[in-house]
Amino acid sequence: MTYDVKSLKAEEFISHEEILETLKYAQENKTNAELIDQIIEKAKLWHGLTHREASVLLACELPDRNEQIFKLAEQLKKDFYGNRIVLFAPLYLSNYCVNGCVYCPYHVKNKHIPRKKLTQEQIKAEVIALQDMGHKRLALEAGEDPVNNPIEYILESIHTIYSIKHKNGAIRRVNVNIAATTVENYKKLHEAGIGTYILFQETYNKESYERLHPTGPKHNYAYHTEAMDRAMEGGIDDVGLGVLYGLENYAYEFAGLLMHAEHLEAVHGVGPHTISVPRICPADDIDPASFKDALPDDIFAKIIACIRVSTPYTGMIISTRESQRMRERALHLGISQISGASSTSVGGYVVRETETAQFDRADTRTLDEVIKWLIDMNYIPSFCTACYRAGRTGDRFMDLCKSKQILNCCHPNALMTLKEYLEDYASPETKQAGYELIKRELNNILNAKVREVCEDHLEHIAKGERDFRF
């Protein structure tokens, strides 16, 4: 068949027939060593893979080739992003929702969960609590409810978040994960200064999608799937994709996700800024065992590795849905962003409760514990948001990333923001380990240009300047 990636209609750029043909092709070639070797060699060129090539790697049943895929995923992550890991926290504004999503405890028929919406004063208290931990980057979350959570409420909340300066703390970037909306509303979000607009597809299988979203505006598959096109039209050039693994056959979702990424790059000239990999997990009124496609860890790990080798330029996110053990494994397979000390409850940073939680957290450590854990594994915890403020977004970011030049900016900035964290928030043990890491990094930088930039940063640090960015 002819696959027109430049079509703007959801059922054309996410073609059900093409996905089925891709899965059939992948199964037919899952032990084809010659073809798999060719695909792996192509991936080593740093330019990514097509959804069909990537699906063959995901289906691969040759143990030695699978080991090569895992090693390549880790190497590509280092090539593009180095050893830095970006930290963020979700901030839940409201759990009012009019949708009937069967996998989410916020669904409109759930009478067990208390409904709550933060006032601007409560948002301020939440932000101060996050700043007191050391967070600089938030992912704003809210249910879909045009009465309780209109776009005006979201915009006011963003303004409130950016306005709060507490001690040495400030939220430097607000990413937004809210329901699909209009071009006009995306323009308003862009003007409000958001970072990345994130929207999970949940499932790319239209039949499953409509069954899983039986009521509410989210039932409209095409409107939801085409949201990123409207966001781009509204001026938002950093968007984040994701599916909720466990709702549908994982190989189907994997192919659909990469087709969506191909579509964005073909039509808008820029692929997804981030790809998230959430798995369905326990929550109020939700039992993951009722979903027959729930993923075991080994398959989940392979999905992460195959996404990394297929889209080496994109940031990859894993949340506190996953355990410390799974998150550590995922870091070696391509993850570049993680949440830390997250609350998935509305108002959960001021009052630690779980009654309004969207899902259960498997990783409940403090931010300082997460930072120390990363440092001990020789990762650089980063709170940097300089790319947004310097205009390195969309195709500008992608050009730097695909040429592997983004490290010249991100590596020194990561060290700078880690030093800020160590000075202002770290425990004595984390501070000592962090300064040893910074010293090692500065001594081991081989790229002359990066060394020069780092030294420039050190001059600003020595002068006592804060929040300096290259």
Short mmCIF file of C-alpha atoms in Angstrom, two decimals:
data_model
loop_
_atom_site.label_atom_id
_atom_site.label_comp_id
_atom_site.label_asym_id
_atom_site.label_seq_id
_atom_site.Cartn_x
_atom_site.Cartn_y
_atom_site.Cartn_z
CA MET A 1 0.00 0.00 0.00
CA THR A 2 0.99 3.65 -0.36
CA TYR A 3 1.48 5.35 2.99
CA ASP A 4 1.02 9.11 2.81
CA VAL A 5 2.77 10.39 5.94
CA LYS A 6 1.97 14.00 5.02
CA SER A 7 -1.79 13.57 5.34
CA LEU A 8 -3.37 15.65 8.09
CA LYS A 9 -6.22 13.21 8.84
CA ALA A 10 -5.68 11.04 11.90
CA GLU A 11 -6.85 7.79 10.32
CA GLU A 12 -4.49 8.37 7.41
CA PHE A 13 -1.27 9.24 9.22
CA ILE A 14 -2.09 6.56 11.81
CA SER A 15 -3.18 3.96 9.27
CA HIS A 16 -4.68 0.84 10.85
CA GLU A 17 -3.94 -1.20 7.72
CA GLU A 18 -0.31 -0.04 7.64
CA ILE A 19 0.16 -0.95 11.30
CA LEU A 20 -1.26 -4.45 10.71
CA GLU A 21 1.00 -4.92 7.69
CA THR A 22 3.97 -3.67 9.73
CA LEU A 23 3.27 -6.13 12.54
CA LYS A 24 2.93 -8.96 10.03
CA TYR A 25 6.24 -7.96 8.40
CA ALA A 26 7.92 -7.77 11.81
CA GLN A 27 6.72 -11.25 12.78
CA GLU A 28 7.88 -12.69 9.46
CA ASN A 29 11.36 -11.25 10.04
CA LYS A 30 11.82 -11.65 13.79
CA THR A 31 14.63 -14.19 13.21
CA ASN A 32 15.96 -12.70 9.96
CA ALA A 33 19.53 -12.07 11.12
CA GLU A 34 20.63 -10.41 7.89
CA LEU A 35 17.78 -7.88 7.89
CA ILE A 36 18.10 -7.21 11.62
CA ASP A 37 21.83 -6.58 11.22
CA GLN A 38 21.11 -4.10 8.41
CA ILE A 39 18.60 -2.23 10.59
CA ILE A 40 21.00 -2.10 13.54
CA GLU A 41 23.75 -0.75 11.27
CA LYS A 42 21.37 1.93 10.00
CA ALA A 43 20.48 2.89 13.58
CA LYS A 44 24.19 3.37 14.34
CA LEU A 45 24.23 6.24 11.81
CA TRP A 46 22.20 8.36 14.34
CA HIS A 47 19.42 9.22 11.85
CA GLY A 48 16.73 7.00 13.32
CA LEU A 49 14.53 4.26 11.86
CA THR A 50 11.16 3.98 10.18
CA HIS A 51 8.26 2.53 12.13
CA ARG A 52 8.55 -0.69 10.11
CA GLU A 53 12.28 -1.09 10.71
CA ALA A 54 11.84 -0.36 14.39
CA SER A 55 9.01 -2.89 14.64
CA VAL A 56 11.34 -5.60 13.32
CA LEU A 57 13.80 -4.81 16.11
CA LEU A 58 11.01 -4.90 18.69
CA ALA A 59 9.91 -8.33 17.42
CA CYS A 60 13.48 -9.67 17.19
CA GLU A 61 13.91 -13.03 18.92
CA LEU A 62 17.68 -13.39 18.48
CA PRO A 63 19.28 -12.94 21.94
CA ASP A 64 22.63 -11.67 20.67
CA ARG A 65 20.92 -9.07 18.46
CA ASN A 66 18.69 -7.98 21.32
CA GLU A 67 21.80 -7.40 23.41
CA GLN A 68 23.17 -5.24 20.59
CA ILE A 69 19.93 -3.22 20.55
CA PHE A 70 20.17 -2.56 24.30
CA LYS A 71 23.82 -1.52 24.09
CA LEU A 72 23.13 0.71 21.09
CA ALA A 73 20.23 2.41 22.90
CA GLU A 74 22.48 3.32 25.82
CA GLN A 75 25.23 4.55 23.50
CA LEU A 76 22.86 6.70 21.43
CA LYS A 77 21.50 8.29 24.58
CA LYS A 78 25.05 9.18 25.62
CA ASP A 79 25.90 10.45 22.12
CA PHE A 80 22.93 12.82 22.01
CA TYR A 81 22.31 13.73 25.66
CA GLY A 82 25.43 12.68 27.53
CA ASN A 83 25.07 11.49 31.12
CA ARG A 84 22.66 14.19 32.27
CA ILE A 85 19.15 13.41 33.51
CA VAL A 86 16.55 16.19 33.62
CA LEU A 87 14.36 16.40 36.74
CA PHE A 88 10.76 17.60 36.94
CA ALA A 89 7.63 17.22 39.04
CA PRO A 90 3.95 17.04 38.09
CA LEU A 91 1.58 19.60 39.60
CA TYR A 92 -2.07 18.55 39.67
CA LEU A 93 -4.44 21.50 39.61
CA SER A 94 -7.81 19.77 39.49
CA ASN A 95 -9.29 16.27 39.23
CA TYR A 96 -12.67 17.43 37.95
CA CYS A 97 -13.27 15.64 34.65
CA VAL A 98 -16.22 15.06 32.33
CA ASN A 99 -14.73 12.11 30.45
CA GLY A 100 -15.51 8.45 31.01
CA CYS A 101 -12.03 6.97 30.48
CA VAL A 102 -12.20 3.44 31.92
CA TYR A 103 -8.50 3.33 32.95
CA CYS A 104 -8.42 6.63 34.89
CA PRO A 105 -9.82 7.18 38.40
CA TYR A 106 -10.81 10.73 37.43
CA HIS A 107 -13.57 9.35 35.18
CA VAL A 108 -16.87 11.12 35.69
CA LYS A 109 -18.70 8.11 37.16
CA ASN A 110 -16.17 7.51 39.95
CA LYS A 111 -17.95 8.51 43.16
CA HIS A 112 -15.18 7.27 45.49
CA ILE A 113 -12.64 9.96 44.77
CA PRO A 114 -13.08 13.43 46.33
CA ARG A 115 -13.14 16.15 43.68
CA LYS A 116 -10.81 19.05 44.26
CA LYS A 117 -9.62 22.16 42.44
CA LEU A 118 -6.80 24.38 43.68
CA THR A 119 -7.31 28.09 44.22
CA GLN A 120 -4.51 30.43 43.15
CA GLU A 121 -3.44 30.71 46.79
CA GLN A 122 -3.30 26.94 47.08
CA ILE A 123 -1.28 26.78 43.86
CA LYS A 124 1.14 29.26 45.38
CA ALA A 125 1.55 27.03 48.44
CA GLU A 126 2.14 23.97 46.24
CA VAL A 127 4.75 25.79 44.18
CA ILE A 128 6.59 27.02 47.28
CA ALA A 129 6.65 23.43 48.58
CA LEU A 130 8.15 22.30 45.27
CA GLN A 131 10.66 25.15 45.27
CA ASP A 132 11.71 24.20 48.79
CA MET A 133 12.63 20.76 47.43
CA GLY A 134 14.68 22.33 44.64
CA HIS A 135 12.42 21.82 41.63
CA LYS A 136 12.65 24.26 38.71
CA ARG A 137 10.50 22.52 36.08
CA LEU A 138 6.85 21.45 36.42
CA ALA A 139 4.38 19.46 34.35
CA LEU A 140 0.97 20.98 34.90
CA GLU A 141 -1.90 18.45 35.01
CA ALA A 142 -5.68 18.87 35.09
CA GLY A 143 -8.76 16.87 34.18
CA GLU A 144 -10.94 17.93 31.26
CA ASP A 145 -13.88 19.97 32.51
CA PRO A 146 -14.90 23.13 30.63
CA VAL A 147 -16.75 24.48 33.68
CA ASN A 148 -14.26 23.77 36.46
CA ASN A 149 -11.03 23.79 34.42
CA PRO A 150 -11.52 26.25 31.55
CA ILE A 151 -8.53 27.52 29.61
CA GLU A 152 -8.73 30.79 31.57
CA TYR A 153 -8.10 28.86 34.80
CA ILE A 154 -5.10 27.10 33.27
CA LEU A 155 -3.64 30.38 32.00
CA GLU A 156 -4.15 32.11 35.35
CA SER A 157 -2.46 29.19 37.08
CA ILE A 158 0.55 29.37 34.76
CA HIS A 159 0.88 33.09 35.47
CA THR A 160 0.71 32.40 39.21
CA ILE A 161 3.38 29.69 39.00
CA TYR A 162 5.81 31.89 37.09
CA SER A 163 5.26 34.83 39.46
CA ILE A 164 6.38 33.03 42.62
CA LYS A 165 9.96 33.70 43.78
CA HIS A 166 10.65 32.02 47.09
CA LYS A 167 14.08 32.25 48.72
CA ASN A 168 16.41 31.10 45.91
CA GLY A 169 13.64 29.16 44.19
CA ALA A 170 11.79 29.83 40.96
CA ILE A 171 9.90 27.66 38.51
CA ARG A 172 11.68 28.37 35.25
CA ARG A 173 9.52 26.29 32.95
CA VAL A 174 5.95 24.98 33.03
CA ASN A 175 5.17 22.13 30.69
CA VAL A 176 1.47 21.48 30.20
CA ASN A 177 -0.43 18.20 30.01
CA ILE A 178 -4.07 19.07 29.47
CA ALA A 179 -6.80 17.82 27.15
CA ALA A 180 -6.82 18.38 23.41
CA THR A 181 -8.08 21.86 22.60
CA THR A 182 -8.41 24.43 19.82
CA VAL A 183 -5.76 26.28 17.83
CA GLU A 184 -6.86 29.48 19.54
CA ASN A 185 -6.30 27.99 22.99
CA TYR A 186 -2.92 26.62 21.96
CA LYS A 187 -1.98 30.14 20.88
CA LYS A 188 -2.93 31.34 24.37
CA LEU A 189 -0.79 28.63 25.99
CA HIS A 190 2.12 29.59 23.74
CA GLU A 191 1.74 33.27 24.68
CA ALA A 192 1.67 32.25 28.37
CA GLY A 193 5.21 30.91 27.94
CA ILE A 194 4.73 27.18 28.35
CA GLY A 195 7.54 24.78 27.55
CA THR A 196 6.38 21.50 26.04
CA TYR A 197 2.75 20.63 25.38
CA ILE A 198 2.25 16.99 26.35
CA LEU A 199 -0.69 14.82 25.38
CA PHE A 200 -0.78 11.05 25.63
CA GLN A 201 -2.68 9.24 22.91
CA GLU A 202 -3.42 6.40 25.38
CA THR A 203 -3.98 4.04 22.41
CA TYR A 204 -3.61 4.46 18.64
CA ASN A 205 -6.10 1.69 17.90
CA LYS A 206 -9.25 3.62 16.99
CA GLU A 207 -11.66 0.82 17.93
CA SER A 208 -9.98 0.34 21.31
CA TYR A 209 -9.71 4.09 21.80
CA GLU A 210 -13.46 4.62 21.42
CA ARG A 211 -14.22 1.66 23.72
CA LEU A 212 -11.84 2.95 26.40
CA HIS A 213 -13.28 6.49 26.12
CA PRO A 214 -17.01 5.75 25.98
CA THR A 215 -18.24 9.20 26.97
CA GLY A 216 -17.07 12.80 27.01
CA PRO A 217 -15.18 14.97 24.52
CA LYS A 218 -12.15 12.64 24.66
CA HIS A 219 -14.25 10.02 22.83
CA ASN A 220 -13.46 11.82 19.56
CA TYR A 221 -10.43 9.90 18.26
CA ALA A 222 -9.62 12.23 15.37
CA TYR A 223 -9.84 15.42 17.46
CA HIS A 224 -7.53 13.94 20.08
CA THR A 225 -5.03 12.44 17.63
CA GLU A 226 -4.78 15.64 15.56
CA ALA A 227 -4.17 17.80 18.66
CA MET A 228 -0.43 18.08 18.06
CA ASP A 229 -1.04 19.50 14.59
CA ARG A 230 -3.28 22.17 16.10
CA ALA A 231 -0.70 22.86 18.81
CA MET A 232 1.99 23.37 16.15
CA GLU A 233 -0.37 25.64 14.23
CA GLY A 234 -0.88 27.60 17.45
CA GLY A 235 2.85 28.26 17.76
CA ILE A 236 3.86 25.50 20.17
CA ASP A 237 6.84 23.82 18.53
CA ASP A 238 7.81 21.47 21.38
CA VAL A 239 5.27 18.68 21.84
CA GLY A 240 5.41 15.44 23.79
CA LEU A 241 3.87 12.12 22.73
CA GLY A 242 3.10 8.96 24.68
CA VAL A 243 0.80 5.97 24.96
CA LEU A 244 -0.41 4.20 28.08
CA TYR A 245 1.11 0.78 27.69
CA GLY A 246 -1.20 -2.02 28.78
CA LEU A 247 -4.37 -0.76 27.12
CA GLU A 248 -3.73 -2.40 23.73
CA ASN A 249 -1.23 -4.70 22.02
CA TYR A 250 2.17 -3.12 22.70
CA ALA A 251 3.54 -3.73 19.19
CA TYR A 252 0.53 -1.94 17.70
CA GLU A 253 1.04 1.06 20.01
CA PHE A 254 4.77 1.16 19.29
CA ALA A 255 4.20 1.32 15.53
CA GLY A 256 1.45 3.94 15.89
CA LEU A 257 3.63 6.11 18.13
CA LEU A 258 6.48 6.13 15.62
CA MET A 259 4.07 6.83 12.75
CA HIS A 260 2.85 9.87 14.70
CA ALA A 261 6.45 11.03 15.15
CA GLU A 262 7.09 10.56 11.41
CA HIS A 263 3.98 12.57 10.62
CA LEU A 264 5.03 15.51 12.80
CA GLU A 265 8.48 15.60 11.25
CA ALA A 266 7.14 15.32 7.68
CA VAL A 267 4.46 17.99 8.06
CA HIS A 268 5.98 20.40 10.59
CA GLY A 269 9.68 19.77 10.16
CA VAL A 270 10.17 18.72 13.77
CA GLY A 271 9.47 15.48 15.58
CA PRO A 272 8.32 15.10 19.19
CA HIS A 273 10.44 16.90 21.78
CA THR A 274 9.68 14.12 24.26
CA ILE A 275 8.19 10.63 24.30
CA SER A 276 6.80 9.32 27.59
CA VAL A 277 6.45 5.64 28.45
CA PRO A 278 3.77 5.25 31.14
CA ARG A 279 2.37 1.80 31.98
CA ILE A 280 -1.05 1.26 33.48
CA CYS A 281 -0.74 0.90 37.25
CA PRO A 282 -3.00 0.58 40.31
CA ALA A 283 -5.26 3.51 41.19
CA ASP A 284 -8.59 4.17 42.90
CA ASP A 285 -11.32 2.26 41.07
CA ILE A 286 -8.75 0.86 38.59
CA ASP A 287 -7.33 -2.68 38.56
CA PRO A 288 -4.49 -3.18 36.05
CA ALA A 289 -5.19 -6.94 36.08
CA SER A 290 -8.43 -6.25 34.21
CA PHE A 291 -6.40 -5.10 31.20
CA LYS A 292 -5.21 -8.18 29.29
CA ASP A 293 -2.35 -6.33 27.57
CA ALA A 294 -0.47 -5.33 30.74
CA LEU A 295 3.29 -5.37 30.05
CA PRO A 296 5.98 -7.44 31.77
CA ASP A 297 9.21 -5.64 32.62
CA ASP A 298 11.36 -7.25 29.93
CA ILE A 299 9.07 -6.21 27.09
CA PHE A 300 8.72 -2.74 28.60
CA ALA A 301 12.51 -2.40 28.70
CA LYS A 302 12.79 -3.45 25.07
CA ILE A 303 10.17 -0.89 24.02
CA ILE A 304 12.22 1.85 25.68
CA ALA A 305 15.40 0.71 23.93
CA CYS A 306 13.68 0.48 20.53
CA ILE A 307 12.16 3.96 20.87
CA ARG A 308 15.61 5.34 21.66
CA VAL A 309 17.30 3.77 18.61
CA SER A 310 14.37 4.79 16.39
CA THR A 311 14.12 8.43 17.52
CA PRO A 312 17.58 9.20 18.96
CA TYR A 313 16.89 12.94 18.99
CA THR A 314 13.92 12.87 21.35
CA GLY A 315 13.89 13.23 25.12
CA MET A 316 12.43 10.17 26.86
CA ILE A 317 10.49 10.38 30.11
CA ILE A 318 9.72 7.83 32.81
CA SER A 319 7.68 8.73 35.89
CA THR A 320 7.28 7.55 39.47
CA ARG A 321 4.69 5.05 38.22
CA GLU A 322 7.74 2.80 37.94
CA SER A 323 9.85 1.40 40.76
CA GLN A 324 13.40 2.49 41.53
CA ARG A 325 14.62 -0.80 40.07
CA MET A 326 12.73 -0.35 36.79
CA ARG A 327 13.71 3.29 36.51
CA GLU A 328 17.37 2.41 37.00
CA ARG A 329 17.12 -0.18 34.25
CA ALA A 330 15.38 2.31 31.96
CA LEU A 331 18.09 4.94 32.47
CA HIS A 332 20.54 2.57 30.76
CA LEU A 333 18.18 2.14 27.80
CA GLY A 334 17.64 5.73 26.76
CA ILE A 335 15.60 7.63 29.36
CA SER A 336 16.73 11.27 29.67
CA GLN A 337 14.06 12.78 31.97
CA ILE A 338 12.51 11.54 35.22
CA SER A 339 10.14 12.91 37.80
CA GLY A 340 11.25 13.04 41.41
CA ALA A 341 9.37 13.19 44.74
CA SER A 342 6.15 13.39 42.74
CA SER A 343 2.65 13.75 44.08
CA THR A 344 -0.18 12.68 41.79
CA SER A 345 -2.78 14.19 44.14
CA VAL A 346 -4.39 17.60 43.88
CA GLY A 347 -2.68 19.65 46.60
CA GLY A 348 -0.44 16.71 47.46
CA TYR A 349 2.78 18.64 48.09
CA VAL A 350 1.42 20.67 50.98
CA VAL A 351 -0.67 17.84 52.45
CA ARG A 352 0.71 14.42 51.58
CA GLU A 353 -2.46 12.41 50.93
CA THR A 354 -3.53 9.90 48.28
CA GLU A 355 -7.31 10.32 48.21
CA THR A 356 -7.18 12.47 45.07
CA ALA A 357 -4.27 10.64 43.42
CA GLN A 358 -4.51 9.81 39.73
CA PHE A 359 -2.31 6.73 40.15
CA ASP A 360 -0.19 4.98 42.76
CA ARG A 361 3.52 5.82 42.85
CA ALA A 362 6.02 2.96 42.92
CA ASP A 363 8.95 5.29 43.65
CA THR A 364 8.25 7.34 46.77
CA ARG A 365 11.75 8.66 47.53
CA THR A 366 12.49 12.29 48.32
CA LEU A 367 14.05 14.50 45.67
CA ASP A 368 17.33 14.53 47.58
CA GLU A 369 17.37 10.73 47.62
CA VAL A 370 16.72 10.65 43.88
CA ILE A 371 19.51 13.18 43.25
CA LYS A 372 21.98 11.17 45.35
CA TRP A 373 20.95 7.98 43.55
CA LEU A 374 21.63 9.57 40.16
CA ILE A 375 24.97 10.98 41.27
CA ASP A 376 26.04 7.58 42.61
CA MET A 377 25.38 6.14 39.13
CA ASN A 378 27.49 8.94 37.59
CA TYR A 379 24.52 10.75 36.07
CA ILE A 380 24.31 14.55 36.22
CA PRO A 381 20.95 15.61 37.70
CA SER A 382 19.88 18.67 35.68
CA PHE A 383 17.34 21.38 36.44
CA CYS A 384 18.26 23.42 33.37
CA THR A 385 15.59 25.20 31.31
CA ALA A 386 17.91 27.45 29.32
CA CYS A 387 16.89 26.12 25.90
CA TYR A 388 13.37 27.50 26.33
CA ARG A 389 14.58 30.91 27.42
CA ALA A 390 17.27 31.09 24.73
CA GLY A 391 14.84 30.16 21.96
CA ARG A 392 16.32 26.71 21.38
CA THR A 393 12.98 25.03 20.74
CA GLY A 394 11.35 23.19 17.87
CA ASP A 395 13.51 22.89 14.76
CA ARG A 396 16.27 24.98 16.37
CA PHE A 397 16.62 22.45 19.18
CA MET A 398 16.31 19.52 16.78
CA ASP A 399 19.04 20.87 14.50
CA LEU A 400 21.41 21.14 17.45
CA CYS A 401 20.39 17.76 18.81
CA LYS A 402 20.61 15.85 15.53
CA SER A 403 24.07 17.28 14.91
CA LYS A 404 24.96 16.28 18.50
CA GLN A 405 25.86 19.87 19.34
CA ILE A 406 23.22 20.30 22.04
CA LEU A 407 25.71 18.87 24.57
CA ASN A 408 27.77 22.04 24.18
CA CYS A 409 24.90 23.89 25.84
CA CYS A 410 23.29 21.25 28.04
CA HIS A 411 26.32 19.69 29.72
CA PRO A 412 27.71 22.87 31.33
CA ASN A 413 24.21 24.08 32.18
CA ALA A 414 23.45 20.78 33.88
CA LEU A 415 26.56 21.18 36.04
CA MET A 416 25.56 24.75 36.85
CA THR A 417 22.06 23.83 37.97
CA LEU A 418 23.36 20.87 39.94
CA LYS A 419 25.67 23.26 41.80
CA GLU A 420 22.70 25.53 42.55
CA TYR A 421 20.82 22.53 43.96
CA LEU A 422 23.77 21.45 46.06
CA GLU A 423 24.22 24.94 47.50
CA ASP A 424 20.56 25.57 48.29
CA TYR A 425 18.84 22.25 49.02
CA ALA A 426 21.11 19.20 49.26
CA SER A 427 21.78 17.09 52.31
CA PRO A 428 25.44 16.95 53.41
CA GLU A 429 25.89 13.50 51.84
CA THR A 430 24.37 14.57 48.53
CA LYS A 431 26.38 17.81 48.53
CA GLN A 432 29.66 15.96 48.98
CA ALA A 433 28.84 13.40 46.29
CA GLY A 434 27.62 16.14 43.95
CA TYR A 435 30.74 18.24 44.19
CA GLU A 436 32.89 15.17 43.57
CA LEU A 437 30.82 14.46 40.45
CA ILE A 438 31.20 18.03 39.20
CA LYS A 439 34.95 17.87 39.75
CA ARG A 440 35.16 14.60 37.82
CA GLU A 441 33.06 15.96 34.97
CA LEU A 442 35.16 19.09 34.61
CA ASN A 443 38.34 17.04 34.66
CA ASN A 444 37.09 14.50 32.15
CA ILE A 445 35.54 16.73 29.51
CA LEU A 446 37.36 15.97 26.29
CA ASN A 447 35.56 18.26 23.89
CA ALA A 448 37.53 21.53 23.82
CA LYS A 449 34.51 23.67 23.06
CA VAL A 450 32.52 22.22 25.95
CA ARG A 451 35.52 22.71 28.26
CA GLU A 452 35.73 26.36 27.24
CA VAL A 453 32.03 26.89 27.96
CA CYS A 454 32.30 25.16 31.33
CA GLU A 455 35.21 27.35 32.33
CA ASP A 456 33.20 30.41 31.34
CA HIS A 457 30.43 29.18 33.63
CA LEU A 458 32.89 28.71 36.47
CA GLU A 459 33.91 32.36 36.18
CA HIS A 460 30.29 33.39 36.65
CA ILE A 461 29.91 30.99 39.55
CA ALA A 462 33.03 32.45 41.17
CA LYS A 463 31.52 35.93 40.85
CA GLY A 464 28.45 34.76 42.72
CA GLU A 465 26.11 35.18 39.75
CA ARG A 466 23.00 33.01 39.79
CA ASP A 467 20.95 31.60 36.95
CA PHE A 468 23.60 32.40 34.32
CA ARG A 469 23.02 30.38 31.15
CA PHE A 470 25.01 29.88 27.99
#
